[in-house]
Short mmCIF file of C-alpha atoms in Angstrom, two decimals:
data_model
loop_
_atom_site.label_atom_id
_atom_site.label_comp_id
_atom_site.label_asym_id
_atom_site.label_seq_id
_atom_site.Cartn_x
_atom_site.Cartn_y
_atom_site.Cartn_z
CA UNK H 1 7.33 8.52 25.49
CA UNK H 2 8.02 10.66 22.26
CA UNK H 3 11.63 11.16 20.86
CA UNK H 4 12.13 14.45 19.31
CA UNK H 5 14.02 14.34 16.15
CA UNK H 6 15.81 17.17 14.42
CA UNK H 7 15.58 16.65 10.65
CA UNK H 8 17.46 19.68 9.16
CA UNK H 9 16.54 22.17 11.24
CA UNK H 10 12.69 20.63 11.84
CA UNK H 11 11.12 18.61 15.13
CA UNK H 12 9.46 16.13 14.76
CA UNK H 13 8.35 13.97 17.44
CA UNK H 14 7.98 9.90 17.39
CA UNK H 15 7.22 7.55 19.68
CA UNK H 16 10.30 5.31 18.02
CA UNK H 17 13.67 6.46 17.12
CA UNK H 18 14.17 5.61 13.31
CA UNK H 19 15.97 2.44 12.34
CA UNK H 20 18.77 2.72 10.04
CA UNK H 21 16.99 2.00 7.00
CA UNK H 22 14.86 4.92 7.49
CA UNK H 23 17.46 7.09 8.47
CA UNK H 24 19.20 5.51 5.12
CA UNK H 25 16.06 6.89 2.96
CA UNK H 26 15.89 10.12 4.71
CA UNK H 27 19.81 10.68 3.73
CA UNK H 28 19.25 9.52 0.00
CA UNK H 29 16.32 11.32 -0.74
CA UNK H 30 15.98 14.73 1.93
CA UNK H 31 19.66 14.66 1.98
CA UNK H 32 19.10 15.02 5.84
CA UNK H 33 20.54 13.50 8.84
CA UNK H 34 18.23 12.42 11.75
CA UNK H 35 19.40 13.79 14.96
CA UNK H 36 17.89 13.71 18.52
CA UNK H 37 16.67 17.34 19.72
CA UNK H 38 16.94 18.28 23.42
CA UNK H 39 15.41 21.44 23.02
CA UNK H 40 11.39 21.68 22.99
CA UNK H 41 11.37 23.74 19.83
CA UNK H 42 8.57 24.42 17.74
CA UNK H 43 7.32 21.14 16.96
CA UNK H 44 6.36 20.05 13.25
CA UNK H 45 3.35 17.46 12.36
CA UNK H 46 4.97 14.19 10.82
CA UNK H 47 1.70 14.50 8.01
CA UNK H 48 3.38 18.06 7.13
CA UNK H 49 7.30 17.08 7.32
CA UNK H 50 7.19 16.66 2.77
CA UNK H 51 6.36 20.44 3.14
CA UNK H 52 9.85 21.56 3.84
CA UNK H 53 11.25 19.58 1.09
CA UNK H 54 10.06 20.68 -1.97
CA UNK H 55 9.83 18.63 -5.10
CA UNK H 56 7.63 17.77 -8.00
CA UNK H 57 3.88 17.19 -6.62
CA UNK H 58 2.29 14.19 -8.14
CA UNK H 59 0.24 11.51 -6.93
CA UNK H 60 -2.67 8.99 -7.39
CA UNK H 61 -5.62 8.21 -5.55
CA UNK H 62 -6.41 5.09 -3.40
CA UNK H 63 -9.75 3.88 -2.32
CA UNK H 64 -11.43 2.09 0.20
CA UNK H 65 -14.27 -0.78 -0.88
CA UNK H 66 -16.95 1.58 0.96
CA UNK H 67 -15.95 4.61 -1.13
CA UNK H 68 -16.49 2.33 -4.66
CA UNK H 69 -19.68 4.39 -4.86
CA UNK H 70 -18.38 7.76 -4.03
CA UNK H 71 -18.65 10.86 -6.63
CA UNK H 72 -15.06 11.13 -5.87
CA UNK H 73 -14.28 7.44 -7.09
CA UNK H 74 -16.67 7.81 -10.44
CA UNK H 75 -15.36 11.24 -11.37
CA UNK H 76 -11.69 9.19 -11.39
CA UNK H 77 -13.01 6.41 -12.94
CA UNK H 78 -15.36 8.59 -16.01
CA UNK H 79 -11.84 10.96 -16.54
CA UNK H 80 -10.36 7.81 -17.76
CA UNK H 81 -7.76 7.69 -14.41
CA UNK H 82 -6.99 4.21 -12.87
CA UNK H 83 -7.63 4.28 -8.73
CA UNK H 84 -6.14 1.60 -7.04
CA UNK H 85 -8.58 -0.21 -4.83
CA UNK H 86 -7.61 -1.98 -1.17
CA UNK H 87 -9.40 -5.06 -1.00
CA UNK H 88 -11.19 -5.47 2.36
CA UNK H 89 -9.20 -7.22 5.32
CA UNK H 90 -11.93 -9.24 6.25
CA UNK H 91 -13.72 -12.50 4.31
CA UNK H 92 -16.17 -10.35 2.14
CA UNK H 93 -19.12 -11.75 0.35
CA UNK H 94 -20.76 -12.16 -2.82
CA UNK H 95 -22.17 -8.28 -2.30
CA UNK H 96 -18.62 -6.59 -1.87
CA UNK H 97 -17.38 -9.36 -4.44
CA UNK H 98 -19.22 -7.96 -7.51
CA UNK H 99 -19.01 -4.47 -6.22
CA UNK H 100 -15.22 -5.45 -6.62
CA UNK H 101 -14.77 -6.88 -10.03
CA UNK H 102 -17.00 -4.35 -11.04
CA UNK H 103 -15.03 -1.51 -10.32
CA UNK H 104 -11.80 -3.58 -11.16
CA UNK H 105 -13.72 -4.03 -14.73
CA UNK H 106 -13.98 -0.05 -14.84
CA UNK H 107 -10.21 0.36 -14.63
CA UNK H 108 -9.81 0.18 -10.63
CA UNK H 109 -6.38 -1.17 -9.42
CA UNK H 110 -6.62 -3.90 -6.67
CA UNK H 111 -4.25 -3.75 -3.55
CA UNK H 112 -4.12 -6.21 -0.91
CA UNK H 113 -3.66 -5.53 2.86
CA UNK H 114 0.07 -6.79 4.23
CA UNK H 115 0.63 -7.29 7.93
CA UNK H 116 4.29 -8.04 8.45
CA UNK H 117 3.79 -10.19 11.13
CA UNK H 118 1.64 -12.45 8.97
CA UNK H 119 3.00 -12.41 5.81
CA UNK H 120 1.88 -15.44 4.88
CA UNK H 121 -1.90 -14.01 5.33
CA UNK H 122 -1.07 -11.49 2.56
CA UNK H 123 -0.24 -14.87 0.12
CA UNK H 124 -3.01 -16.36 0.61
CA UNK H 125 -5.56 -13.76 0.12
CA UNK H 126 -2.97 -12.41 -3.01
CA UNK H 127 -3.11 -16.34 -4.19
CA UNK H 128 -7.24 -15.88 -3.96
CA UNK H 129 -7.17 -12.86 -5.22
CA UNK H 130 -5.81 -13.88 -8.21
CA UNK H 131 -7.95 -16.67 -8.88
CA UNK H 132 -11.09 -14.70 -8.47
CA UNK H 133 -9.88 -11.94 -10.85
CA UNK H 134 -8.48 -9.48 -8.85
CA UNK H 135 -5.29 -9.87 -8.93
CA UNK H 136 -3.21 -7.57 -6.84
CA UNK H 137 -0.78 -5.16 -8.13
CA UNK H 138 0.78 -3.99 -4.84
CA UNK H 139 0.60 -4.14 -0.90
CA UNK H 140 -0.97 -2.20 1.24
CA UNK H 141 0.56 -1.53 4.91
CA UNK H 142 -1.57 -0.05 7.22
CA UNK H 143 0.48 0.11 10.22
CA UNK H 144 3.29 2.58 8.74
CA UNK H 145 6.71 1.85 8.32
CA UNK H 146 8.54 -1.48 9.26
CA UNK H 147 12.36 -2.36 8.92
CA UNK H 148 11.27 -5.82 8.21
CA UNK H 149 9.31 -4.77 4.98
CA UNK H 150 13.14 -5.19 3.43
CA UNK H 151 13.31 -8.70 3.92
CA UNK H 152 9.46 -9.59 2.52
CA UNK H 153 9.12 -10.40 -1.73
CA UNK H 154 9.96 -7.57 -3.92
CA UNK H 155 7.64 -5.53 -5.65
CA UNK H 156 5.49 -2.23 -4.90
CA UNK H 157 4.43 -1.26 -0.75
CA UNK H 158 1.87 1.60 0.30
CA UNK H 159 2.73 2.68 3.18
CA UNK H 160 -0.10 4.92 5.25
CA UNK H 161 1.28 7.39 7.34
CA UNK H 162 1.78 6.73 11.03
CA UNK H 163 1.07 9.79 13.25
CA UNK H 164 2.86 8.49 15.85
CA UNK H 165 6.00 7.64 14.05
CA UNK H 166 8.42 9.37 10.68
CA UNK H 167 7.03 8.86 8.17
CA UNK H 168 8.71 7.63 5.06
CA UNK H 169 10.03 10.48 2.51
CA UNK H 170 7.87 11.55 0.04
CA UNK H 171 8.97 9.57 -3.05
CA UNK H 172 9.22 7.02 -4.70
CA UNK H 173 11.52 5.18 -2.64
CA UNK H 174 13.47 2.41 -3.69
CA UNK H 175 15.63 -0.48 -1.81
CA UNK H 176 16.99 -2.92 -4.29
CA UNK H 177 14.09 -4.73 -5.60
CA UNK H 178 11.16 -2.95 -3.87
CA UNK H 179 9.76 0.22 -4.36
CA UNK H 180 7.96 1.50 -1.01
CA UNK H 181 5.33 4.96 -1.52
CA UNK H 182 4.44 7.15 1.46
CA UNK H 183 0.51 7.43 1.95
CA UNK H 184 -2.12 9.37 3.40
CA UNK H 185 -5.28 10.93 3.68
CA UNK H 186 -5.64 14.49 2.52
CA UNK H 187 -4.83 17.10 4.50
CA UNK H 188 -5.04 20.02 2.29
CA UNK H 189 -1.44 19.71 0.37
CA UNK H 190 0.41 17.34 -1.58
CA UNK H 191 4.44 17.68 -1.74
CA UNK H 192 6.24 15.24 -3.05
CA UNK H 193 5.12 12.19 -4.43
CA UNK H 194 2.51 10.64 -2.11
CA UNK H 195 -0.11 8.14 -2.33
CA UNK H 196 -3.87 9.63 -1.33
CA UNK H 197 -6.40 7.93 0.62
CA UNK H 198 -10.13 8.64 -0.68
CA UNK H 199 -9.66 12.11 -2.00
CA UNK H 200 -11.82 14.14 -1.95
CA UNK H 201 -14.40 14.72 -4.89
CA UNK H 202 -13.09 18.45 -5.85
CA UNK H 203 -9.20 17.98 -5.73
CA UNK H 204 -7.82 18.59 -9.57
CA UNK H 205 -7.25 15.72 -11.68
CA UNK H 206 -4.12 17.58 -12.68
CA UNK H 207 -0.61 16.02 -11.52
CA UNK H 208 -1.36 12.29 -11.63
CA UNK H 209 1.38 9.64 -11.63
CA UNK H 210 1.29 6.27 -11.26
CA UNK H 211 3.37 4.31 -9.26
CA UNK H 212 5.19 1.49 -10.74
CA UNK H 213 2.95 -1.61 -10.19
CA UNK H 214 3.41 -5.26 -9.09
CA UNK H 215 4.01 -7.64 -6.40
CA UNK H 216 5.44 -10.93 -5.61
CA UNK H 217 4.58 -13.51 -3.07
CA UNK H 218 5.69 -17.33 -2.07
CA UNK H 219 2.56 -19.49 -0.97
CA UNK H 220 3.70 -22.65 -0.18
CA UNK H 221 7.06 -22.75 -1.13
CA UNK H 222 5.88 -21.22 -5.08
CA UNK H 223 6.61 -18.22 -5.93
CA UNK H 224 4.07 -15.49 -8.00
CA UNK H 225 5.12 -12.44 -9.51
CA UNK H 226 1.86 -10.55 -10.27
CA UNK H 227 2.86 -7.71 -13.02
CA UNK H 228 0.34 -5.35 -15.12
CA UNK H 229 0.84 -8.06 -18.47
CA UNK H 230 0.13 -11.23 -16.27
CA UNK H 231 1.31 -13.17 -12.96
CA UNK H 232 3.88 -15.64 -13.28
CA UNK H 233 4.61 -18.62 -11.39
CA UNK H 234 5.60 -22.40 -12.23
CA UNK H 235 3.07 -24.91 -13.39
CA UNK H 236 1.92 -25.99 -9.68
CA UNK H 237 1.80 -22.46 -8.74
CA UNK H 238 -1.06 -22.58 -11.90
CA UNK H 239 -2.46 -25.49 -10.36
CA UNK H 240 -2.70 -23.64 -7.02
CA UNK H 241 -4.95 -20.53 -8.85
CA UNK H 242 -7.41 -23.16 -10.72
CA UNK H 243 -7.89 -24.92 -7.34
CA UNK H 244 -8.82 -21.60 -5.52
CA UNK H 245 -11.65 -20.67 -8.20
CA UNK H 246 -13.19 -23.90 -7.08
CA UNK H 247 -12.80 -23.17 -3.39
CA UNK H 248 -13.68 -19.82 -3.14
CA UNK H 249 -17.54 -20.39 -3.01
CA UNK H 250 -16.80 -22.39 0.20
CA UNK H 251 -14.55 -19.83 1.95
CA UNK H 252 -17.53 -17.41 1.00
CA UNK H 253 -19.86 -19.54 2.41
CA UNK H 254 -18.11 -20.73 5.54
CA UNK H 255 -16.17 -17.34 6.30
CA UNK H 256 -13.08 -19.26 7.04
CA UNK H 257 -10.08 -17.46 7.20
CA UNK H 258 -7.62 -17.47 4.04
CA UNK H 259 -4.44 -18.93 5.26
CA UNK H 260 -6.60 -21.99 7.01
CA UNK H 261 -8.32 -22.80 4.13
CA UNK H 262 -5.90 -22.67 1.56
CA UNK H 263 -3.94 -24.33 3.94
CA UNK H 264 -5.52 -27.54 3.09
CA UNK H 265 -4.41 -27.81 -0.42
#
C-alpha cells in the first residue's frame, strides 16, 4: 500500500514512509519537511521530485559492462571524461575480464555492487577486485536507499533510484564520513547533482562533475581504504591482495562464489 507524502507542497507516493535519516537529508538539503498527505492531489513521479528544487545541474555518467562498447561510452572515453564502470554482480570470465581492464586502462572508473544485507559479499569481490587491477573507487546500491547504509565503512555510495520509494535528494549528500549520490537512468532532465545510468550517446558533455571517489571495506577483520593515489591497508591486508592474484584463475575457472572462496584464506 502506497503512503502519500507531502514534500513542500508536492505528492509523492512510496510504498515506505521515510526513516529519519532520510527525512534528516531532505531537511538539510530541500529544506523540506516530509509530511503524510490525506488528500489524493496531483501526484508527482519520485524520478521528477529534483525538478522542483532547483540547483546547479551537474553530473557524470555510469556504465554497465554490456554498454563498454557503446558509442555513448567511447564518445566519453575519446573527450578525455572518466565513466565510472559497475563491475558485473555475477563471477565473470576471462571475456568480460579484459573487456574490463581494458576500459579501466582507457580511463573508466570501477564500482562494485553493495547489497546491505551481505556486506561482506561487497569485501570480497572489492578485496578481488583490487588484486586483479580494478580496484574500486565506490559502491554501487542497486536496491535504493537503506538506513543501514550509515552504519557500513565510509567512503562514496551510488544510490539508483527506487520507483517505489523517495528517493534521496539530489546532491551530494553527506553523513559524517560517507558521501551517498542519487542515481538514475535518463529521463530527459538532470536537476541537481545526480549520477546517470548509460546515457545516452547525444546528451552534451557540458556540466560534468565528478563525485568525490573512494571506498573502504573490512575483510576479515583488515581494513582497506581504496582512494584515487592507492589503497591502504596493514601488511596482512597486503598479504591478502597478493594471495587473491594467485587465486583468481581458480574462482574463474570454478565459478565459485567470492565470499566462499576467499573464505578459505
Amino acid at each position: 500500500m502506497s503512503n502519500l507524502l507531502n514534500i513542500c507542497g508536492i505528492v509523492i507516493a512510496s510504498s515506505q514512509y521515510p526513516d529519519a535519516t532520510l527525512q534528516q537529508f531532505y531537511r538539510q538539503y530541500y529544506h523540506c519537511e516530509i509530511k503524510a498527505e490525506q488528500i489524493k492531489a496531483e501526484v508527482q513521479s519520485p524520478s521528477d521530485l529534483s525538478m522542483f528544487f532547483p540547483y546547479q545541474d551537474t553530473w557524470w555518467p555510469v556504465f554497465t559492462i554490456d554498454q563498454i562498447s557503446s558509442e555513448s561510452f567511447q564518445k566519453f572515453i575519446h573527450n578525455g571524461i572518466r565513466p565510472g564502470i559497475i563491475l558485473p554482480d555475477e563471477v565473470f570470465g576471462f571475456p568480460h575480464y579484459f573487456l574490463l581492464k581494458e576500459a579501466v586502462s582507457q580511463g573508466a572508473i570501477p564500482i562494485v555492487l553493495f547489497k546491505t544485507e551481505q556486506p561482506q559479499y561487497f569485501a570480497a569481490k572489492a578485496t578481488f577486485s583490487t588484486a586483479i587491477g580494478l580496484r574500486p573507487m565506490a559502491a554501487f546500491v542497486s536496491t535504493g536507499w537503506d538506513e543501514n547504509l550509515i552504519s557500513q565503512p565510509a567512503g562514496s555510495y551510488i544510490i539508483q533510484l527506487n520507483s517505489a520509494n523517495l528517493p534521496l535528494p539530489s546532491r551530494e549528500v553527506r553523513q559524517g564520513q560517507h558521501l551517498f549520490y542519487s542515481a538514475k537512468g535518463f529521463n530527459g532532465h538532470v536537476s541537481g547533482y545526480e549520477i546517470i545510468i548509460n546515457p545516452p550517446a547525444d546528451l552534451p558533455l557540458s556540466n560534468i562533475r565528478y563525485p568525490q571517489l573512494g571506498i573502504s571495506w573490512n575483510f576479515n577483520n583488515i581494513d582497506y581504504e581504496s582512494t584515487p593515489e592507492h589503497v591502504s591497508t596493514n601488511l596482512i591486508g597486503y598479504i591478502f591482495i597478493v594471495l587473491s592474484i594467485v587465486v583468481v584463475p581458480l574462482d574463474l575457472i570454478l565459478t565459485t562464489t567470492y565470499p566462499d572462496l576467499l573464505g578459505t584464506f
